[in-house]
XYZ file of C-alpha atoms in Angstrom:
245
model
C 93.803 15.109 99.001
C 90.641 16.935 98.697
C 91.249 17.899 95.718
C 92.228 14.213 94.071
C 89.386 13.316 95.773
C 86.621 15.443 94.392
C 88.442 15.296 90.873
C 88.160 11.225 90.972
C 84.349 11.398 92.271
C 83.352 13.501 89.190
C 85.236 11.319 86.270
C 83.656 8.284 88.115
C 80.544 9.769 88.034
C 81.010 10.781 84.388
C 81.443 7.315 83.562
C 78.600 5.562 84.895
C 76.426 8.725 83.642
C 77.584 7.935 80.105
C 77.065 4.150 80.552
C 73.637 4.257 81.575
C 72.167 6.801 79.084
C 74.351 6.393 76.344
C 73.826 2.564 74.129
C 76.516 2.969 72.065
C 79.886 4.391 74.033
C 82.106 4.015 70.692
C 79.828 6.531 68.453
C 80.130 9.113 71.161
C 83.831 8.783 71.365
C 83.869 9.598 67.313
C 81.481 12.534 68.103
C 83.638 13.616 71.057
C 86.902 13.692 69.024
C 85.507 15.887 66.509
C 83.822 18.334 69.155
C 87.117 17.318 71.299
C 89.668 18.832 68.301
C 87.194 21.619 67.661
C 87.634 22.453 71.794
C 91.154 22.431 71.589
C 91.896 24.669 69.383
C 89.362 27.233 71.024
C 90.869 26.758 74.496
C 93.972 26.213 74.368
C 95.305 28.635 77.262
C 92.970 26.425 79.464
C 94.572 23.014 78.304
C 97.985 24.220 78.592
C 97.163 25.722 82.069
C 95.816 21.723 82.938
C 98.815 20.028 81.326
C 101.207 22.748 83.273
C 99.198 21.836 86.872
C 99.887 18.077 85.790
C 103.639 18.941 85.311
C 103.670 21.374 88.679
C 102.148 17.893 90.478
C 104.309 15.116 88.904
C 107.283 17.219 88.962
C 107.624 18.770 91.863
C 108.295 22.256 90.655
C 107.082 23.755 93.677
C 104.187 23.097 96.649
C 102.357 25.238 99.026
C 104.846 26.499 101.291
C 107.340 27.038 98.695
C 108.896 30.664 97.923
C 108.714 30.970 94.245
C 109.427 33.955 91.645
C 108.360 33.544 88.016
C 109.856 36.642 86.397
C 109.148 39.898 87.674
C 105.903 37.981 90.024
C 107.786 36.840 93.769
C 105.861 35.380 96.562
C 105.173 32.437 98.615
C 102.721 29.493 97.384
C 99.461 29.348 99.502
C 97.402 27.302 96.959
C 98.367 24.802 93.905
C 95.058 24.234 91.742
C 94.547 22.076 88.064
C 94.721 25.731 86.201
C 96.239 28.078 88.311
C 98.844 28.954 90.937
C 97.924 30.875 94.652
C 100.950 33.270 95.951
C 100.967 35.774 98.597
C 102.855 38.382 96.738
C 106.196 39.906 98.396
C 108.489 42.975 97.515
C 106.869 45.409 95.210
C 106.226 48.698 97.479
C 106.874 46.624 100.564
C 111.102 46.706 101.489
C 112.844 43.131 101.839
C 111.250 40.532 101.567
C 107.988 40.793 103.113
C 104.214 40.062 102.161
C 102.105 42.809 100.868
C 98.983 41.451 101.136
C 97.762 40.871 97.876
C 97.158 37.600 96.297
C 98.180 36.730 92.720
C 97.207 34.297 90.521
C 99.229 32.449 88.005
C 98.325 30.065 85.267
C 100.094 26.754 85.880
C 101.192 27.367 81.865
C 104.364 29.028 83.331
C 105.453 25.595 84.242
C 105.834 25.291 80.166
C 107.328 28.516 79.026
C 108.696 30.559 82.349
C 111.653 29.872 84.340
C 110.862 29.350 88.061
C 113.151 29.869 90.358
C 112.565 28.293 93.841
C 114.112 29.351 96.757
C 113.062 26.689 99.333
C 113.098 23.551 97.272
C 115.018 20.459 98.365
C 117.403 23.400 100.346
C 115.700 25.649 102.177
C 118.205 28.449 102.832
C 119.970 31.521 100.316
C 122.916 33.527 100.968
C 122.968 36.691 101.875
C 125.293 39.494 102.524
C 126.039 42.297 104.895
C 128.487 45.432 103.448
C 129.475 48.414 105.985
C 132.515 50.745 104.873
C 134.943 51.338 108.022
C 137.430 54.730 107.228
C 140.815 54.472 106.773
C 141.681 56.105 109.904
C 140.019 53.621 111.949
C 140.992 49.852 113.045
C 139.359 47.693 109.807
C 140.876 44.812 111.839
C 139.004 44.744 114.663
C 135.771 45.923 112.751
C 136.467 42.565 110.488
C 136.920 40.826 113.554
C 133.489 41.778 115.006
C 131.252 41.164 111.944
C 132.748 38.045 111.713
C 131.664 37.351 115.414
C 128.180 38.816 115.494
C 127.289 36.871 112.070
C 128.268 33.664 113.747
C 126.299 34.518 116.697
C 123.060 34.971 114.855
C 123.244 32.372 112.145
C 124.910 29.579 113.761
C 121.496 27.640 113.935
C 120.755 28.355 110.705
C 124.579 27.737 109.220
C 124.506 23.996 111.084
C 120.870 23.093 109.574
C 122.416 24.555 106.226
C 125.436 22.043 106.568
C 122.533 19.029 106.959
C 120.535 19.913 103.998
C 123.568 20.430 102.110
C 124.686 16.980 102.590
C 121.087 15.514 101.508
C 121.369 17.753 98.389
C 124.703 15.848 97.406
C 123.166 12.839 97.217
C 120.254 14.019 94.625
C 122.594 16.321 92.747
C 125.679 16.644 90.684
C 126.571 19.230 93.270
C 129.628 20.734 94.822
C 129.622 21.477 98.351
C 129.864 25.645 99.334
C 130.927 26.954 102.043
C 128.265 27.190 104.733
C 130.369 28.833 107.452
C 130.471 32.718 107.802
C 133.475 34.635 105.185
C 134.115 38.097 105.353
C 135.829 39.482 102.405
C 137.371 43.181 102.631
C 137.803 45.830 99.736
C 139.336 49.033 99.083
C 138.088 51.990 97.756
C 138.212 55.462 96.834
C 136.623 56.518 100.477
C 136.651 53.821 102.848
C 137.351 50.211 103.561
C 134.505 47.597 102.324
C 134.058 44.661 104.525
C 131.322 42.469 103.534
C 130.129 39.104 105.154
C 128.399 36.609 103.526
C 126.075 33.305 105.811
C 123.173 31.577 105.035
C 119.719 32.346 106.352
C 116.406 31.479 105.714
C 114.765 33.212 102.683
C 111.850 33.825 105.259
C 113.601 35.687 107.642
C 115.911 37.599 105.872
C 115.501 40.727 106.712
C 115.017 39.857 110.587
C 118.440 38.357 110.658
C 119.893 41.312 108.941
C 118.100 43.903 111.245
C 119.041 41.692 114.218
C 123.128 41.961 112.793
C 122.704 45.460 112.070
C 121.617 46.582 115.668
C 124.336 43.918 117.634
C 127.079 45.807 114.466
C 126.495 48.807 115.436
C 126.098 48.319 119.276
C 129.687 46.868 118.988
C 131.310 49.035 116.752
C 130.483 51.651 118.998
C 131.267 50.544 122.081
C 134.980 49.455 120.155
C 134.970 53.561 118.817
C 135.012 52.177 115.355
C 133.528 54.815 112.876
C 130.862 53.969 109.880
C 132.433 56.110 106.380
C 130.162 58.124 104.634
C 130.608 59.748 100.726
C 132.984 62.977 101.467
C 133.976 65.265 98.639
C 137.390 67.510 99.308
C 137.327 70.733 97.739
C 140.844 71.614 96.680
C 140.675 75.457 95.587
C 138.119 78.074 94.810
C 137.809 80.248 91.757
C 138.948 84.283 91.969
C 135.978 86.215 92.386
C 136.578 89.771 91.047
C 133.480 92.428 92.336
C 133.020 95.832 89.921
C 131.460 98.307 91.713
């Protein structure tokens, strides 16, 4: 609002400048169309920045608050200007999803050329997954059982908000509903069984609901004498080592 504000005051002010100095408004438009054309072509970048904060504004595209990632560039939106974007920038040398500290600044021209992916627009929540490998010798059964459990336990606020926004989404979108509850899905392979879980969390907290599943997993796969598989390599016969002397 500040913003609109200030940008309204200035053209108003513009005007009456131009009215009160200037006799004859329609020769200055015919000098300001040549100068105007001669502008354009010089700053182009900066008008294509302008039209992309227009787009960014009518649109929608994103708003402060949103998490946004425009190619390689991920962080969350802190500041939407005429020219130029505001995000505090996450990942790079920083694990998950968490804030570095640095700020970046974007030209609003990506809204023109760049595909932006949103993650909190209109639905505010992602999918994530969980994979630990339970050996063959142990009971993937009741280790299934207990990821299922402990991932129901820690998302279930997030999985019955997810179910809400889901339904509002339907209504906007050609969109088919996904499943919002908890799966676990199991695998075999060479060295142990893969069970994997998938729920919905907030893109926010990601990596606090996964380190709060982590600690309850392994608390209970513990306490159930379930063991974690690591990478082995068997070593079926050695070579015939002959010593001279």
């Amino acid at each position: 609002l500040r913003k609109a504000t200030s940008i309204a005051f200035g053209a108003l002010f513009a005007v009456l400048t131009i009215r009160i100095y200037v006799p004859n408004p329609q020769s200055l438009l015919v000098a300001s169309g040549i100068v105007g054309a001669g502008i354009a072509v010089a700053l182009q970048d900066l008008f294509k920045n302008f039209v992309g904060g227009i787009i960014i504004f009518v649109n929608g595209l994103y708003k402060v608050g949103d998490r946004i990632e425009v190619e390689n560039k991920c962080g969350d939106v802190v500041d939407v200007g005429l020219l130029t974007t505001t995000l505090m920038e996450l990942k790079e040398w920083v694990g998950a999803d968490q804030p570095t500290g640095r700020l970046s600044i974007l030209p609003n021209g990506i809204a023109l050329s760049k595909t932006i992916n949103n993650y909190t627009k209109d639905y505010s929540f992602i999918w994530d997954e969980i994979t630990i490998p339970i050996a063959y010798e142990s009971d993937w059964r009741k280790a299934r059982d207990i990821l299922l459990s402990v991932i129901r336990s820690e998302t279930k606020t997030a999985t019955e908000q997810s179910e809400q926004e889901m339904s509002r989404l339907e209504n906007k979108y050609f969109f088919t509903r996904r499943q919002s509850e908890p799966a676990v899905y199991v695998a075999l392979t060479d060295n142990w069984v893969s069970i994997s879980a998938r729920y919905t969390t907030d893109p926010k907290e990601r990596r606090i609901v996964h380190n709060a599943i982590s600690k309850r997993l392994l608390d209970e796969l513990e306490k159930a004498k379930i063991g974690i598989a690591s990478q082995t390599i068997s070593i079926v016969d050695f070579p015939t080592i002959r010593v001279k002397k």
